[in-house]
Short mmCIF file of C-alpha atoms in Angstrom, two decimals:
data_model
loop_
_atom_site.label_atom_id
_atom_site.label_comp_id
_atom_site.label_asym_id
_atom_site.label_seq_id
_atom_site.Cartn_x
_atom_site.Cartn_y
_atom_site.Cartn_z
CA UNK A 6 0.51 -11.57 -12.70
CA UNK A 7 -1.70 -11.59 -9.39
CA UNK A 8 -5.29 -10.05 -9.36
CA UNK A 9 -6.67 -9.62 -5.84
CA UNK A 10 -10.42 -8.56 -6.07
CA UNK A 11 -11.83 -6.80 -3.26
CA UNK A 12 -15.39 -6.52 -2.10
CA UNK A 13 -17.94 -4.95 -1.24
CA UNK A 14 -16.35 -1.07 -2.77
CA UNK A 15 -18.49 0.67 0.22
CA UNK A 16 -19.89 -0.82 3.72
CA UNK A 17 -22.28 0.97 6.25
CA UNK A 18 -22.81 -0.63 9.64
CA UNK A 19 -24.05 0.56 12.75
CA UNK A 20 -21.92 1.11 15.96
CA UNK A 21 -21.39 -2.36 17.40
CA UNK A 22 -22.26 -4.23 14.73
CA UNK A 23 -19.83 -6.30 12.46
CA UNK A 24 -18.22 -5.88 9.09
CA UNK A 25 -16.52 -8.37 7.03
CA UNK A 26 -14.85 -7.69 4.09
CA UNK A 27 -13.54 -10.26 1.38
CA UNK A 28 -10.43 -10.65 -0.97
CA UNK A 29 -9.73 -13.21 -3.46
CA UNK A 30 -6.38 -13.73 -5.23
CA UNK A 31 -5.10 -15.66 -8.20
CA UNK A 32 -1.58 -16.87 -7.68
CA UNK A 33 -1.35 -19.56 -5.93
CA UNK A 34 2.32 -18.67 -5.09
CA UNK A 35 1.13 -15.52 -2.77
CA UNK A 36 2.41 -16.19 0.77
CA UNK A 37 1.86 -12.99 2.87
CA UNK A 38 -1.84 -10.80 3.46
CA UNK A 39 -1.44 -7.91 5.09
CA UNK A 40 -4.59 -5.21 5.55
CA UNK A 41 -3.98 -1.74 6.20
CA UNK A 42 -6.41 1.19 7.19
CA UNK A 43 -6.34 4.40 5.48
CA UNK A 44 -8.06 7.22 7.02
CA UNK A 45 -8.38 10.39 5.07
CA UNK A 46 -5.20 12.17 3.49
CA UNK A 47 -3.01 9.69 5.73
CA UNK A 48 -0.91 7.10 4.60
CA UNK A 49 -2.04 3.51 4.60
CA UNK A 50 -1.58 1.55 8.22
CA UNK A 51 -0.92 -1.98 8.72
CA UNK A 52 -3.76 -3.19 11.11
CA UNK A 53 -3.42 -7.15 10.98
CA UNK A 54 -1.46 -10.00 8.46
CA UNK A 55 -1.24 -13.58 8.20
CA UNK A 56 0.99 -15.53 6.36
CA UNK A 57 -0.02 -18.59 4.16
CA UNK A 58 0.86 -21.09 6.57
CA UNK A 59 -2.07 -20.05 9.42
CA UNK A 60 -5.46 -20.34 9.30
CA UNK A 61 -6.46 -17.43 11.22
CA UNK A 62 -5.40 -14.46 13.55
CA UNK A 63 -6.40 -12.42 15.97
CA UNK A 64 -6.16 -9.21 17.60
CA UNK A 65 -8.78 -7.57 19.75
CA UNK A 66 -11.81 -7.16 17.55
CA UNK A 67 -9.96 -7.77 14.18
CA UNK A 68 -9.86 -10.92 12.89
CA UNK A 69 -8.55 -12.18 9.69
CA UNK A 70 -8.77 -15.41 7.98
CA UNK A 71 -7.46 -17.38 4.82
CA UNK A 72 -8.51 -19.88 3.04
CA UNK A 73 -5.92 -20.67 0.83
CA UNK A 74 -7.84 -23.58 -1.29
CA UNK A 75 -10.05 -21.04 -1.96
CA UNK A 76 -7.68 -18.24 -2.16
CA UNK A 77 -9.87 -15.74 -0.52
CA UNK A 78 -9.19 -14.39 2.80
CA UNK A 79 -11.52 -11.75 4.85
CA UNK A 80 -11.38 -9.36 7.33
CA UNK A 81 -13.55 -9.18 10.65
CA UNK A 82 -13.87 -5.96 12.54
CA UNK A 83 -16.54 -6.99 15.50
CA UNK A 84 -18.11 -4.33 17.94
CA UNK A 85 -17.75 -1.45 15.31
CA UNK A 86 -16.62 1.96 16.69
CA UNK A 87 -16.99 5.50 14.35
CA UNK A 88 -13.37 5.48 14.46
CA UNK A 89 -12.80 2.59 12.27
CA UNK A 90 -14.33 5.03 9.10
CA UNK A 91 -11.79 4.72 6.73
CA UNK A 92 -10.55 3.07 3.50
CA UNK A 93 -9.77 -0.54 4.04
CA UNK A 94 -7.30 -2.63 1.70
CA UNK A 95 -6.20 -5.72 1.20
CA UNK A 96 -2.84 -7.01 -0.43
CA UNK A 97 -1.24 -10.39 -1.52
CA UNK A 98 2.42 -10.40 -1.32
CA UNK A 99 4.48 -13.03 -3.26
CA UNK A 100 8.06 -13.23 -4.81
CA UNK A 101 9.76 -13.36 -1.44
CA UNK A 102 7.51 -11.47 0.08
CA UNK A 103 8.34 -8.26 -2.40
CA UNK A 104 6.10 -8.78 -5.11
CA UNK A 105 2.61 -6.82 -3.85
CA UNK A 106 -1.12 -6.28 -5.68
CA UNK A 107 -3.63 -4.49 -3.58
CA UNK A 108 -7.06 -4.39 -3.66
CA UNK A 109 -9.18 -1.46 -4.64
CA UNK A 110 -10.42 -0.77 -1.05
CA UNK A 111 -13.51 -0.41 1.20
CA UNK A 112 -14.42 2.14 2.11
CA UNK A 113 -16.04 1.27 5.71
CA UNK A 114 -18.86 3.66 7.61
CA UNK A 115 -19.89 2.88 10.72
CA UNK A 116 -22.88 4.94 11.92
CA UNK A 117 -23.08 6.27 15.46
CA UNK B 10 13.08 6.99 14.64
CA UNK B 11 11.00 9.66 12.41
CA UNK B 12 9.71 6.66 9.91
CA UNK B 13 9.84 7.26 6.24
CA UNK B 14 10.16 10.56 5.39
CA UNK B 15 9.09 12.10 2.10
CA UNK B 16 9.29 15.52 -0.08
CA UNK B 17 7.96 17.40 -1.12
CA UNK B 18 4.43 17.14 0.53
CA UNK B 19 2.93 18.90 -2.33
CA UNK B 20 4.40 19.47 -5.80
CA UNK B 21 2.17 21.05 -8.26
CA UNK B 22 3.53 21.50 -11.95
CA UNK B 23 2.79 22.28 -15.20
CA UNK B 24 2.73 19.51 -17.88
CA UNK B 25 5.97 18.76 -19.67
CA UNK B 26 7.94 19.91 -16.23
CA UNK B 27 10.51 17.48 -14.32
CA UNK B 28 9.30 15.94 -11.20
CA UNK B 29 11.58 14.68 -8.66
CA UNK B 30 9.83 13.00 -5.33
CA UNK B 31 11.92 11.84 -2.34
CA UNK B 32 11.91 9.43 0.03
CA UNK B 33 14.30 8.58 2.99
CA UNK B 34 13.36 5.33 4.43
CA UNK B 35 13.77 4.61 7.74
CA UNK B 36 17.47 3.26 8.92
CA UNK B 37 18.27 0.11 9.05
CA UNK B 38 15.29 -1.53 6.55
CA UNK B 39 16.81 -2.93 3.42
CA UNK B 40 13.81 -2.76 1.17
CA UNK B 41 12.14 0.36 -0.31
CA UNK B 42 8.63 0.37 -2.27
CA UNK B 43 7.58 3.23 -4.70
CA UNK B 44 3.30 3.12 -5.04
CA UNK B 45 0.82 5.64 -6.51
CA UNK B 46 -2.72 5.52 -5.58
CA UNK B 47 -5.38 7.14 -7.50
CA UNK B 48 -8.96 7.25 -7.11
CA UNK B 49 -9.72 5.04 -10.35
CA UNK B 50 -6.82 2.29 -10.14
CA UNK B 51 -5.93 2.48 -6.25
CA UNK B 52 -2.71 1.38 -4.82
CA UNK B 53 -0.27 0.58 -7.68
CA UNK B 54 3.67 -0.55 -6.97
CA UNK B 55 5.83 1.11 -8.83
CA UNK B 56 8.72 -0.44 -8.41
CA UNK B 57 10.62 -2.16 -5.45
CA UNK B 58 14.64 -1.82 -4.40
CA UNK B 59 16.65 -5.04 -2.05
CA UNK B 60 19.48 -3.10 -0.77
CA UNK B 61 19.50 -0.58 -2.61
CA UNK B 62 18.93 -2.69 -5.70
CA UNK B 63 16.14 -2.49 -8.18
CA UNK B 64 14.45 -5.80 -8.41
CA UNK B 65 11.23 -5.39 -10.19
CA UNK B 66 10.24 -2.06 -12.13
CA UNK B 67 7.01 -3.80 -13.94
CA UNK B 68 4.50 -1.27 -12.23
CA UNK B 69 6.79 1.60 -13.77
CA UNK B 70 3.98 3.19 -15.95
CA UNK B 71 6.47 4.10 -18.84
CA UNK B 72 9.62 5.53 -19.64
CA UNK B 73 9.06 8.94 -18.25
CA UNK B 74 9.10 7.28 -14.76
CA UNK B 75 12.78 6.78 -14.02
CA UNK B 76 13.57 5.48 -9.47
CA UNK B 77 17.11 5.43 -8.14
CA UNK B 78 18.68 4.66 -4.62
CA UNK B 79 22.08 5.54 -4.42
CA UNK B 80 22.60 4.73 -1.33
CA UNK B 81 20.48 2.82 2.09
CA UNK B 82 18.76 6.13 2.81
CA UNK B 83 17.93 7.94 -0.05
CA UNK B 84 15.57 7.05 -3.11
CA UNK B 85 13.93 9.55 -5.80
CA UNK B 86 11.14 8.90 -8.46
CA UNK B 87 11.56 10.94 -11.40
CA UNK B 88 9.16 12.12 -13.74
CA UNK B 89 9.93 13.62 -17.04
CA UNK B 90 8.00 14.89 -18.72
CA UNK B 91 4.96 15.06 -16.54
CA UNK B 92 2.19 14.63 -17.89
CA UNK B 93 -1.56 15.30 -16.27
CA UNK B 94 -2.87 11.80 -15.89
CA UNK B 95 0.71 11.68 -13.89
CA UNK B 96 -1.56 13.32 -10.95
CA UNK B 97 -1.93 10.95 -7.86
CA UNK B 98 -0.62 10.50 -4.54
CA UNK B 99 2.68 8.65 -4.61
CA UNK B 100 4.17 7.00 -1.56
CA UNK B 101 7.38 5.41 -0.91
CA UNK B 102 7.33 2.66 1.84
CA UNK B 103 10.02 0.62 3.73
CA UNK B 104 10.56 -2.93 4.83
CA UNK B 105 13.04 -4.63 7.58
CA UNK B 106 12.53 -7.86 5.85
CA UNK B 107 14.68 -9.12 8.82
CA UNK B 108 13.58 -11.42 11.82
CA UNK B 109 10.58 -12.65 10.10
CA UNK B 110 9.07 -8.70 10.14
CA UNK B 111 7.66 -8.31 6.76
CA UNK B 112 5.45 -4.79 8.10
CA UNK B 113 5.40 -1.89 5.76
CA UNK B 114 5.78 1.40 6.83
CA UNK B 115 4.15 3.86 4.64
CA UNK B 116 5.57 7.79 4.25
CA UNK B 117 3.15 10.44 4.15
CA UNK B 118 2.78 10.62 0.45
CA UNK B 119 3.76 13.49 -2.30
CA UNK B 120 0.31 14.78 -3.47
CA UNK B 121 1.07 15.38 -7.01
CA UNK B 122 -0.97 17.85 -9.10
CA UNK B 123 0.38 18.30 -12.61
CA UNK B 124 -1.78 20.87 -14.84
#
């Protein structure tokens, strides 16, 4: 079955800064990455995706790419604000887009 | 639309008790997704319905975890007996699947305490 590793398990930047965080993922048949943000005692949000056939994506000050030789893809939160604090994860969806394994999360701090 | 709604918001039970979490998904999406996330193994899927249909039950920890749907806007998760290491938060999530929109939309998650 797929494995999607997830690092780092914590991240502390200051306000403005960047953070990047990494998954890899082991079947090569994976097709969709979504990341969702999880703030505390709330459900899991979807902030950003990509699907297998791009490159890269966009939206504001979150990025996310894949690299699908590699099978890693990252996400890129530029200009950090205290209100992204929360639990980041990452997932690899394959099996028409049904079959899902998440990553253990990150568990982002950005310091005022 | 309300999104996915879920009950109870808190169950707590005592072990060898019947559990039975809810989940109305929101109308119209075709796909449902049962998770439970815990501290040490995170975000686990459960097990996944296609109209209503169970297609993959492999995250289904054992045999005291029983999920139906009988119909597009209803689902449960059944546990019996419970069990301690059954505590977690357990989520139920919907999918449109249509139009290319593959977005999950999480409930708000049954804290479950089981003592």
């Amino acid at each position: 079955g797929e494995n999607v590793e997830q690092h780092p398990s914590t991240l502390s930047v200051q306000e403005g800064d960047s953070a990047v965080i990494k998954c890899t993922y082991s079947d090569s048949a994976s097709n969709y990455f979504p990341w969702y943000k999880q703030e505390l005692g709330k459900r899991p949000q979807l902030i950003i995706d990509i699907r297998s056939n791009v490159g890269e994506k966009k939206d504001q000050r979150i990025a996310v790419t894949l690299n699908k030789t590699a099978k890693h893809f990252s996400l890129h939160i530029t200009e950090t604000q205290p209100e992204d604090s929360a639990v980041y994860f990452c997932a690899a969806f394959s099996g028409g887009y049904q079959k899902v394994t998440f990553g253990i999360g990150t568990k982002l701090q950005v310091i005022p | 639309d309300a999104g996915v709604i879920q009950s109870p918001r808190h169950e707590v039970t005592e072990m060898g008790q019947e559990v039975t979490l809810r989940c109305k998904p929101i109308s119209g999406h075709n796909s449902l997704f049962w998770y439970r996330q815990t501290m040490m193994r995170g975000l686990e899927l459960l097990i996944y319905f296609n109209n209503n249909v169970p297609i993959d039950d492999s995250g289904m920890p054992e045999d005291r975890f029983s999920a139906k749907m009988p119909n597009a806007s209803f689902s449960t998760l059944k546990i019996q007996p419970s069990e301690p290491r059954d505590s977690a938060v357990y989520f139920c999530a919907s999918r449109s699947g249509t139009g290319g929109n593959y977005e999950q939309y999480f409930g708000p998650g049954t804290r479950l305490t089981v003592t």
